[in-house]
Amino acid sequence: MNIKKIILPLLVIAVGIGVGKFLIATGPEAEKQPSEARPVIVEAQPLKLRDYQVTVNASGIVQAQTQTNLVAEVSGKVLEISADFQEGGYFDKNATLLKLDASNYTNAITIAEGDLAQKQLTLQEQQAQAKLAQRDWNLLDGNASRPQSDLAARRPHIAAAQAAINAADAKLQQEKLNLNRTRITAPYRGRVQEKRVDVGQYVTPGTVLGVIYATDAVEVHLPLSLAQYALLNIPEAFRNKAADAALMPKVSFRPTAGNLQDTWQGQVVRSSAALDEKSRQMTVIARIDNPYEAREGVSAPLRIGQYVSAAIQGKLFNNVYVLPSSAVRQGKEILLLQDGKVVVQPIELVWSTESEMVVRSEADLNDKRVITTPLPQATDGQAVQVAGEKKPQAKPADAPQEPKP
């Protein structure tokens, strides 16, 4: 009885398992639905063939093109200083900047004039004595045809008197020159950088009275790497051939502090004669004309020693494509978008900045769409979808095929 109770349930279970396996084995198979890969969402833009002007960025310090130490040429006390002769003051050419005490030099002129008059009188006396000597010679000798000796004719005396006059006249001119030098005038139109003396100070020859610079132009020295320099197409100057100034690159300057909207236009005028031994850089010198004239777009004049950034006009690349840097992969290829699929396109990188890549291609890519979203692992044929656009409809398998041309 107990054995039957155990065997019967086991038998029922075994029969149920067998029937289930039979039904599974003989039942219809469920149709498998293929899983469709979701396309990657990307950004894209059309390609346009164009010309691209390279801009080489650099920076430098504003320097005076013409700078002068005003030096006293004579001694004297400073009696007067022009109101323009102050640090930052502007002045015109030939303007009087300082005056020194001139009393010693006016007195010296008076003395020199008296000495010159005395020397002229001496010459007249020697000439009169020479005439008397000639008359006496003629009366005593009776032979006027025989010449007198130089000494008898007082020729050395006359020559010495004439030389004394010349020396006295030179002395007078020197004293007049010294008098003029008590008035220190501006050699050009400019601005005062430093004033080193004041009224009442006694100065001697060689004393630096101040530092001035011309305001017609300033220069900016711009260090460049050799790669940057090669992009500028600067005409070289030779000993027997000057560089063509018309071909020198244009430069746009901006301050690095203050009103960053201020701009000045300049031009490269020359390059340095040697590379920097430590940095191996080449320096180009750009000039800005009339940087101290008030004009629209400038809120303050340039200052000597001011740090400025420069955008130098470089080479012109023709027939290139300009892309965001995210569109170029490994510097040698881009991803085109065609019928919702990726097409890998080789390119040649010719120039790059932090945000742009300038490329060339042997294929005509004009008006084709380039993917600007970085896809480092994308391959040919990968499905993608442009953000905001509908997914392209796939053609059904039984759709009639278009006749081949």
Tab-separated table of C-alpha atoms in Angstrom:
chain	number	residue	atom	x	y	z
A	1	MET	CA	0.000	0.000	0.000
A	2	ASN	CA	2.735	2.393	0.859
A	3	ILE	CA	4.674	1.480	-2.298
A	4	LYS	CA	1.661	2.318	-4.519
A	5	LYS	CA	1.291	5.710	-2.870
A	6	ILE	CA	4.882	6.495	-3.788
A	7	ILE	CA	4.964	5.061	-7.329
A	8	LEU	CA	1.709	6.556	-8.658
A	9	PRO	CA	2.642	10.241	-8.129
A	10	LEU	CA	6.056	9.663	-9.682
A	11	LEU	CA	4.461	8.024	-12.679
A	12	VAL	CA	2.068	10.948	-13.177
A	13	ILE	CA	4.956	13.414	-13.060
A	14	ALA	CA	6.989	11.422	-15.583
A	15	VAL	CA	4.054	11.227	-17.998
A	16	GLY	CA	3.498	14.995	-17.696
A	17	ILE	CA	7.110	15.746	-18.475
A	18	GLY	CA	7.045	13.475	-21.499
A	19	VAL	CA	3.870	15.066	-22.880
A	20	GLY	CA	5.355	18.562	-22.400
A	21	LYS	CA	8.503	17.668	-24.301
A	22	PHE	CA	6.431	16.178	-27.107
A	23	LEU	CA	4.333	19.322	-27.438
A	24	ILE	CA	7.423	21.556	-27.491
A	25	ALA	CA	9.149	19.414	-30.061
A	26	THR	CA	6.166	19.208	-32.391
A	27	GLY	CA	4.816	22.776	-31.895
A	28	PRO	CA	5.329	25.662	-34.427
A	29	GLU	CA	8.497	27.754	-33.980
A	30	ALA	CA	8.022	31.384	-32.877
A	31	GLU	CA	9.059	33.906	-35.522
A	32	LYS	CA	12.202	35.823	-34.433
A	33	GLN	CA	12.004	39.603	-34.822
A	34	PRO	CA	15.378	41.136	-35.787
A	35	SER	CA	16.500	43.892	-33.398
A	36	GLU	CA	17.149	47.178	-35.231
A	37	ALA	CA	20.258	49.191	-34.184
A	38	ARG	CA	19.447	52.716	-33.067
A	39	PRO	CA	21.370	55.310	-35.186
A	40	VAL	CA	23.820	57.693	-33.492
A	41	ILE	CA	22.546	61.272	-33.251
A	42	VAL	CA	25.042	63.706	-34.810
A	43	GLU	CA	25.454	67.291	-35.986
A	44	ALA	CA	26.373	68.022	-39.614
A	45	GLN	CA	27.026	70.987	-41.877
A	46	PRO	CA	27.548	71.500	-45.620
A	47	LEU	CA	31.069	71.827	-47.022
A	48	LYS	CA	31.897	74.966	-48.994
A	49	LEU	CA	34.989	75.480	-51.134
A	50	ARG	CA	36.621	78.842	-50.354
A	51	ASP	CA	39.867	80.788	-49.936
A	52	TYR	CA	41.341	81.138	-46.459
A	53	GLN	CA	43.662	83.865	-45.167
A	54	VAL	CA	45.968	82.580	-42.448
A	55	THR	CA	46.283	84.752	-39.353
A	56	VAL	CA	49.443	84.365	-37.279
A	57	ASN	CA	48.921	85.419	-33.670
A	58	ALA	CA	51.746	86.957	-31.668
A	59	SER	CA	52.344	89.492	-28.925
A	60	GLY	CA	54.909	92.134	-28.117
A	61	ILE	CA	55.717	95.379	-26.334
A	62	VAL	CA	55.244	98.851	-27.816
A	63	GLN	CA	58.563	100.635	-28.339
A	64	ALA	CA	59.438	104.090	-29.593
A	65	GLN	CA	60.673	104.154	-33.166
A	66	THR	CA	62.707	107.308	-32.403
A	67	GLN	CA	63.779	107.989	-28.818
A	68	THR	CA	66.181	110.684	-27.631
A	69	ASN	CA	67.982	111.640	-24.450
A	70	LEU	CA	67.898	115.441	-24.212
A	71	VAL	CA	71.420	116.355	-23.104
A	72	ALA	CA	72.764	119.742	-22.010
A	73	GLU	CA	75.572	120.982	-24.281
A	74	VAL	CA	76.551	123.927	-22.072
A	75	SER	CA	76.638	124.702	-18.361
A	76	GLY	CA	74.086	126.830	-16.607
A	77	LYS	CA	71.185	127.056	-14.206
A	78	VAL	CA	67.761	125.978	-15.432
A	79	LEU	CA	65.699	129.174	-15.550
A	80	GLU	CA	62.561	128.071	-17.357
A	81	ILE	CA	60.758	124.818	-18.243
A	82	SER	CA	57.941	124.652	-20.766
A	83	ALA	CA	54.536	123.499	-19.550
A	84	ASP	CA	54.732	120.796	-22.246
A	85	PHE	CA	57.977	119.428	-20.800
A	86	GLN	CA	56.239	117.171	-18.288
A	87	GLU	CA	55.942	113.385	-18.338
A	88	GLY	CA	53.250	112.559	-20.889
A	89	GLY	CA	53.274	116.044	-22.396
A	90	TYR	CA	53.125	116.558	-26.163
A	91	PHE	CA	55.257	119.087	-28.041
A	92	ASP	CA	55.840	120.263	-31.610
A	93	LYS	CA	59.037	120.303	-33.601
A	94	ASN	CA	61.372	123.224	-32.716
A	95	ALA	CA	59.346	124.023	-29.577
A	96	THR	CA	61.430	125.443	-26.691
A	97	LEU	CA	61.412	122.913	-23.853
A	98	LEU	CA	63.949	124.434	-21.418
A	99	LYS	CA	66.000	127.608	-21.005
A	100	LEU	CA	69.305	127.894	-19.179
A	101	ASP	CA	70.879	131.025	-17.712
A	102	ALA	CA	72.503	132.736	-20.720
A	103	SER	CA	74.220	135.699	-18.996
A	104	ASN	CA	77.694	134.124	-19.126
A	105	TYR	CA	77.323	133.507	-22.844
A	106	THR	CA	76.071	136.990	-23.711
A	107	ASN	CA	79.084	138.387	-21.843
A	108	ALA	CA	81.378	136.004	-23.702
A	109	ILE	CA	79.954	137.242	-26.998
A	110	THR	CA	80.691	140.847	-26.048
A	111	ILE	CA	84.283	139.946	-25.164
A	112	ALA	CA	84.704	137.949	-28.384
A	113	GLU	CA	83.380	140.851	-30.462
A	114	GLY	CA	85.916	143.195	-28.820
A	115	ASP	CA	88.738	140.755	-29.472
A	116	LEU	CA	87.707	140.419	-33.106
A	117	ALA	CA	87.685	144.210	-33.525
A	118	GLN	CA	91.181	144.412	-32.045
A	119	LYS	CA	92.443	141.739	-34.433
A	120	GLN	CA	90.916	143.574	-37.379
A	121	LEU	CA	92.708	146.767	-36.297
A	122	THR	CA	95.999	144.893	-36.108
A	123	LEU	CA	95.508	143.660	-39.647
A	124	GLN	CA	94.858	147.175	-40.894
A	125	GLU	CA	98.018	148.414	-39.169
A	126	GLN	CA	100.116	145.661	-40.740
A	127	GLN	CA	98.692	146.416	-44.160
A	128	ALA	CA	99.535	150.141	-43.718
A	129	GLN	CA	103.069	149.329	-42.639
A	130	ALA	CA	103.460	147.065	-45.645
A	131	LYS	CA	102.584	149.969	-47.947
A	132	LEU	CA	105.116	152.223	-46.233
A	133	ALA	CA	107.782	149.554	-46.504
A	134	GLN	CA	107.095	149.196	-50.204
A	135	ARG	CA	107.392	152.973	-50.738
A	136	ASP	CA	110.655	153.147	-48.815
A	137	TRP	CA	111.982	150.230	-50.819
A	138	ASN	CA	111.215	151.965	-54.058
A	139	LEU	CA	112.868	155.249	-52.949
A	140	LEU	CA	116.033	153.674	-51.611
A	141	ASP	CA	116.637	151.041	-54.216
A	142	GLY	CA	115.499	152.984	-57.238
A	143	ASN	CA	114.859	149.696	-58.998
A	144	ALA	CA	111.173	148.998	-58.570
A	145	SER	CA	111.463	145.915	-60.701
A	146	ARG	CA	113.495	144.088	-58.068
A	147	PRO	CA	111.062	142.365	-55.634
A	148	GLN	CA	111.149	142.885	-51.887
A	149	SER	CA	111.722	139.992	-49.533
A	150	ASP	CA	108.642	138.616	-47.725
A	151	LEU	CA	109.869	139.920	-44.419
A	152	ALA	CA	110.593	143.388	-45.788
A	153	ALA	CA	107.132	143.472	-47.352
A	154	ARG	CA	105.634	142.377	-43.998
A	155	ARG	CA	103.790	139.519	-45.629
A	156	PRO	CA	104.231	137.197	-42.595
A	157	HIS	CA	102.879	139.932	-40.345
A	158	ILE	CA	99.797	140.375	-42.505
A	159	ALA	CA	99.221	136.601	-42.655
A	160	ALA	CA	99.509	136.332	-38.871
A	161	ALA	CA	97.070	139.208	-38.400
A	162	GLN	CA	94.586	137.574	-40.797
A	163	ALA	CA	94.889	134.254	-38.960
A	164	ALA	CA	94.243	136.034	-35.658
A	165	ILE	CA	91.096	137.554	-37.164
A	166	ASN	CA	89.907	134.131	-38.303
A	167	ALA	CA	90.495	132.683	-34.838
A	168	ALA	CA	88.709	135.584	-33.164
A	169	ASP	CA	85.776	135.229	-35.550
A	170	ALA	CA	85.580	131.482	-34.847
A	171	LYS	CA	85.619	132.244	-31.129
A	172	LEU	CA	82.747	134.692	-31.604
A	173	GLN	CA	80.715	132.147	-33.579
A	174	GLN	CA	81.343	129.530	-30.875
A	175	GLU	CA	80.100	131.889	-28.181
A	176	LYS	CA	76.984	132.613	-30.226
A	177	LEU	CA	76.457	128.866	-30.653
A	178	ASN	CA	76.820	128.368	-26.903
A	179	LEU	CA	74.247	131.094	-26.351
A	180	ASN	CA	71.811	129.316	-28.664
A	181	ARG	CA	72.427	126.079	-26.767
A	182	THR	CA	71.039	127.617	-23.594
A	183	ARG	CA	67.647	127.194	-25.287
A	184	ILE	CA	66.855	123.465	-25.628
A	185	THR	CA	64.410	122.836	-28.475
A	186	ALA	CA	62.544	119.741	-29.669
A	187	PRO	CA	64.169	117.960	-32.634
A	188	TYR	CA	60.822	116.528	-33.752
A	189	ARG	CA	57.121	116.332	-32.902
A	190	GLY	CA	56.828	114.048	-29.919
A	191	ARG	CA	56.041	113.288	-26.307
A	192	VAL	CA	57.930	113.448	-23.021
A	193	GLN	CA	58.719	110.084	-21.466
A	194	GLU	CA	60.859	111.352	-18.559
A	195	LYS	CA	61.748	114.742	-17.080
A	196	ARG	CA	64.968	114.663	-15.056
A	197	VAL	CA	65.609	118.303	-14.116
A	198	ASP	CA	63.690	121.176	-12.618
A	199	VAL	CA	63.907	124.959	-12.343
A	200	GLY	CA	66.930	126.151	-10.359
A	201	GLN	CA	69.039	123.065	-10.990
A	202	TYR	CA	72.575	123.656	-12.276
A	203	VAL	CA	73.541	121.436	-15.194
A	204	THR	CA	76.813	120.761	-16.968
A	205	PRO	CA	77.559	119.494	-20.478
A	206	GLY	CA	76.388	115.880	-20.736
A	207	THR	CA	73.615	116.152	-18.126
A	208	VAL	CA	70.507	114.259	-19.282
A	209	LEU	CA	67.604	116.686	-19.013
A	210	GLY	CA	64.893	114.229	-20.048
A	211	VAL	CA	63.840	111.452	-22.416
A	212	ILE	CA	61.527	112.125	-25.360
A	213	TYR	CA	60.219	110.105	-28.288
A	214	ALA	CA	58.640	110.861	-31.653
A	215	THR	CA	54.887	110.364	-32.017
A	216	ASP	CA	54.770	109.867	-35.776
A	217	ALA	CA	55.161	106.093	-35.351
A	218	VAL	CA	55.887	103.345	-32.830
A	219	GLU	CA	57.240	99.827	-33.293
A	220	VAL	CA	56.302	96.448	-31.866
A	221	HIS	CA	58.815	93.588	-31.858
A	222	LEU	CA	56.992	90.272	-32.378
A	223	PRO	CA	58.852	86.992	-31.658
A	224	LEU	CA	57.694	84.123	-33.914
A	225	SER	CA	58.525	80.465	-34.248
A	226	LEU	CA	60.134	79.457	-37.531
A	227	ALA	CA	56.890	77.716	-38.532
A	228	GLN	CA	54.938	80.935	-37.946
A	229	TYR	CA	57.530	83.002	-39.790
A	230	ALA	CA	57.274	80.697	-42.820
A	231	LEU	CA	53.549	81.486	-43.059
A	232	LEU	CA	54.061	85.240	-43.496
A	233	ASN	CA	55.683	85.464	-46.936
A	234	ILE	CA	57.877	88.363	-45.803
A	235	PRO	CA	60.033	89.634	-48.687
A	236	GLU	CA	63.680	89.386	-47.699
A	237	ALA	CA	66.119	92.286	-47.906
A	238	PHE	CA	69.562	91.789	-49.419
A	239	ARG	CA	72.612	94.036	-49.349
A	240	ASN	CA	72.092	94.946	-53.001
A	241	LYS	CA	68.301	94.687	-53.081
A	242	ALA	CA	65.777	96.242	-50.706
A	243	ALA	CA	62.625	94.404	-49.659
A	244	ASP	CA	59.409	95.432	-51.407
A	245	ALA	CA	57.497	97.383	-48.744
A	246	ALA	CA	54.196	96.928	-50.605
A	247	LEU	CA	54.382	93.154	-50.020
A	248	MET	CA	54.892	93.385	-46.267
A	249	PRO	CA	52.061	91.782	-44.210
A	250	LYS	CA	49.430	93.918	-42.498
A	251	VAL	CA	49.018	93.636	-38.724
A	252	SER	CA	46.073	94.341	-36.433
A	253	PHE	CA	46.845	95.185	-32.790
A	254	ARG	CA	44.734	95.061	-29.634
A	255	PRO	CA	45.604	95.809	-26.008
A	256	THR	CA	45.770	92.912	-23.574
A	257	ALA	CA	44.272	95.007	-20.762
A	258	GLY	CA	41.910	97.956	-20.531
A	259	ASN	CA	39.520	98.522	-23.418
A	260	LEU	CA	39.993	95.339	-25.438
A	261	GLN	CA	37.933	96.779	-28.302
A	262	ASP	CA	40.625	99.335	-29.203
A	263	THR	CA	42.395	98.439	-32.441
A	264	TRP	CA	45.389	99.819	-34.320
A	265	GLN	CA	46.448	98.906	-37.825
A	266	GLY	CA	50.109	98.466	-38.665
A	267	GLN	CA	52.474	96.752	-41.058
A	268	VAL	CA	55.568	94.585	-40.807
A	269	VAL	CA	58.548	96.702	-41.896
A	270	ARG	CA	61.491	94.339	-41.389
A	271	SER	CA	62.719	91.211	-39.652
A	272	SER	CA	65.632	90.740	-37.287
A	273	ALA	CA	69.058	89.866	-38.630
A	274	ALA	CA	69.533	86.806	-36.409
A	275	LEU	CA	67.622	84.083	-34.596
A	276	ASP	CA	67.369	84.249	-30.832
A	277	GLU	CA	70.050	81.854	-29.576
A	278	LYS	CA	67.956	80.528	-26.686
A	279	SER	CA	64.416	80.366	-28.060
A	280	ARG	CA	65.366	79.856	-31.742
A	281	GLN	CA	62.709	82.415	-32.648
A	282	MET	CA	62.704	85.028	-35.390
A	283	THR	CA	61.554	88.538	-34.525
A	284	VAL	CA	59.603	90.685	-36.963
A	285	ILE	CA	59.192	94.411	-36.391
A	286	ALA	CA	55.853	96.044	-37.134
A	287	ARG	CA	55.200	99.781	-37.303
A	288	ILE	CA	52.045	101.656	-36.296
A	289	ASP	CA	51.746	105.119	-37.846
A	290	ASN	CA	50.229	108.063	-35.939
A	291	PRO	CA	49.216	106.055	-32.849
A	292	TYR	CA	48.649	109.217	-30.795
A	293	GLU	CA	46.033	110.827	-33.029
A	294	ALA	CA	42.470	110.712	-31.680
A	295	ARG	CA	40.186	108.672	-33.925
A	296	GLU	CA	37.071	106.552	-33.819
A	297	GLY	CA	37.539	103.120	-32.306
A	298	VAL	CA	40.373	104.114	-29.954
A	299	SER	CA	39.698	105.172	-26.366
A	300	ALA	CA	43.331	105.787	-25.335
A	301	PRO	CA	46.679	106.289	-27.077
A	302	LEU	CA	49.321	103.583	-27.119
A	303	ARG	CA	51.938	103.814	-24.399
A	304	ILE	CA	55.591	102.920	-24.569
A	305	GLY	CA	56.048	99.593	-22.797
A	306	GLN	CA	52.414	98.568	-23.311
A	307	TYR	CA	51.798	94.870	-24.010
A	308	VAL	CA	49.687	94.236	-27.122
A	309	SER	CA	48.450	91.221	-29.058
A	310	ALA	CA	48.951	91.085	-32.817
A	311	ALA	CA	47.135	89.324	-35.645
A	312	ILE	CA	49.512	89.170	-38.621
A	313	GLN	CA	48.180	88.568	-42.127
A	314	GLY	CA	49.725	85.360	-43.445
A	315	LYS	CA	49.513	83.136	-46.497
A	316	LEU	CA	46.358	82.789	-48.585
A	317	PHE	CA	45.222	79.186	-49.153
A	318	ASN	CA	43.040	78.787	-52.249
A	319	ASN	CA	40.281	76.182	-52.758
A	320	VAL	CA	40.139	74.739	-49.257
A	321	TYR	CA	37.453	73.706	-46.767
A	322	VAL	CA	37.262	75.305	-43.322
A	323	LEU	CA	35.876	72.987	-40.639
A	324	PRO	CA	35.448	73.015	-36.881
A	325	SER	CA	38.250	71.075	-35.231
A	326	SER	CA	35.754	68.455	-34.012
A	327	ALA	CA	35.059	67.445	-37.631
A	328	VAL	CA	38.606	66.244	-38.383
A	329	ARG	CA	39.651	62.844	-37.111
A	330	GLN	CA	43.325	62.163	-36.356
A	331	GLY	CA	44.279	65.060	-38.647
A	332	LYS	CA	43.821	62.971	-41.794
A	333	GLU	CA	40.127	62.183	-42.396
A	334	ILE	CA	36.595	63.475	-42.039
A	335	LEU	CA	33.215	61.719	-41.845
A	336	LEU	CA	30.707	62.536	-44.565
A	337	LEU	CA	26.974	61.965	-44.188
A	338	GLN	CA	25.332	60.177	-47.123
A	339	ASP	CA	21.838	58.596	-46.999
A	340	GLY	CA	22.001	58.294	-43.228
A	341	LYS	CA	25.336	56.477	-43.349
A	342	VAL	CA	28.920	57.379	-42.499
A	343	VAL	CA	31.410	57.715	-45.355
A	344	VAL	CA	35.064	58.038	-44.284
A	345	GLN	CA	36.849	60.600	-46.497
A	346	PRO	CA	40.662	61.131	-46.472
A	347	ILE	CA	41.821	64.783	-46.432
A	348	GLU	CA	45.025	66.836	-46.259
A	349	LEU	CA	45.354	69.171	-43.270
A	350	VAL	CA	47.032	72.443	-44.351
A	351	TRP	CA	46.421	74.714	-41.347
A	352	SER	CA	44.768	74.634	-37.953
A	353	THR	CA	43.859	76.885	-35.052
A	354	GLU	CA	42.311	76.092	-31.688
A	355	SER	CA	38.829	76.076	-33.223
A	356	GLU	CA	39.293	75.597	-36.993
A	357	MET	CA	40.858	73.123	-39.379
A	358	VAL	CA	41.705	74.055	-42.978
A	359	VAL	CA	41.778	71.003	-45.256
A	360	ARG	CA	42.126	70.008	-48.904
A	361	SER	CA	40.762	66.971	-50.707
A	362	GLU	CA	41.408	65.422	-54.098
A	363	ALA	CA	37.677	64.646	-54.298
A	364	ASP	CA	35.055	67.323	-54.928
A	365	LEU	CA	33.343	67.731	-51.551
A	366	ASN	CA	31.551	71.008	-52.265
A	367	ASP	CA	28.002	71.038	-50.792
A	368	LYS	CA	28.438	67.592	-49.253
A	369	ARG	CA	27.630	67.263	-45.565
A	370	VAL	CA	30.334	66.643	-43.004
A	371	ILE	CA	29.662	65.255	-39.536
A	372	THR	CA	30.922	67.686	-36.895
A	373	THR	CA	30.185	65.467	-33.880
A	374	PRO	CA	33.328	63.576	-32.785
A	375	LEU	CA	32.930	59.859	-33.624
A	376	PRO	CA	36.343	58.297	-32.948
A	377	GLN	CA	35.125	54.712	-33.541
A	378	ALA	CA	32.794	55.287	-36.513
A	379	THR	CA	33.287	53.191	-39.634
A	380	ASP	CA	32.042	53.233	-43.210
A	381	GLY	CA	28.338	52.451	-43.416
A	382	GLN	CA	27.491	53.134	-39.772
A	383	ALA	CA	23.963	54.477	-39.372
A	384	VAL	CA	23.663	58.020	-38.068
A	385	GLN	CA	20.882	60.564	-37.783
A	386	VAL	CA	21.197	64.344	-37.788
A	387	ALA	CA	19.702	65.944	-34.703
A	388	GLY	CA	16.294	67.417	-35.477
A	389	GLU	CA	15.891	65.544	-38.767
A	390	LYS	CA	13.713	62.525	-39.472
A	391	LYS	CA	15.336	59.168	-39.859
A	392	PRO	CA	15.735	58.246	-43.558
A	393	GLN	CA	13.246	55.549	-44.618
A	394	ALA	CA	14.830	52.259	-45.653
A	395	LYS	CA	13.656	50.799	-48.946
A	396	PRO	CA	11.557	47.559	-48.564
A	397	ALA	CA	13.188	44.365	-49.771
A	398	ASP	CA	10.494	43.728	-52.414
A	399	ALA	CA	10.585	47.310	-53.749
A	400	PRO	CA	11.256	47.534	-57.476
A	401	GLN	CA	14.883	48.285	-58.194
A	402	GLU	CA	15.744	51.412	-60.143
A	403	PRO	CA	17.073	50.589	-63.586
A	404	LYS	CA	20.808	51.025	-63.851
A	405	PRO	CA	21.943	53.628	-66.349
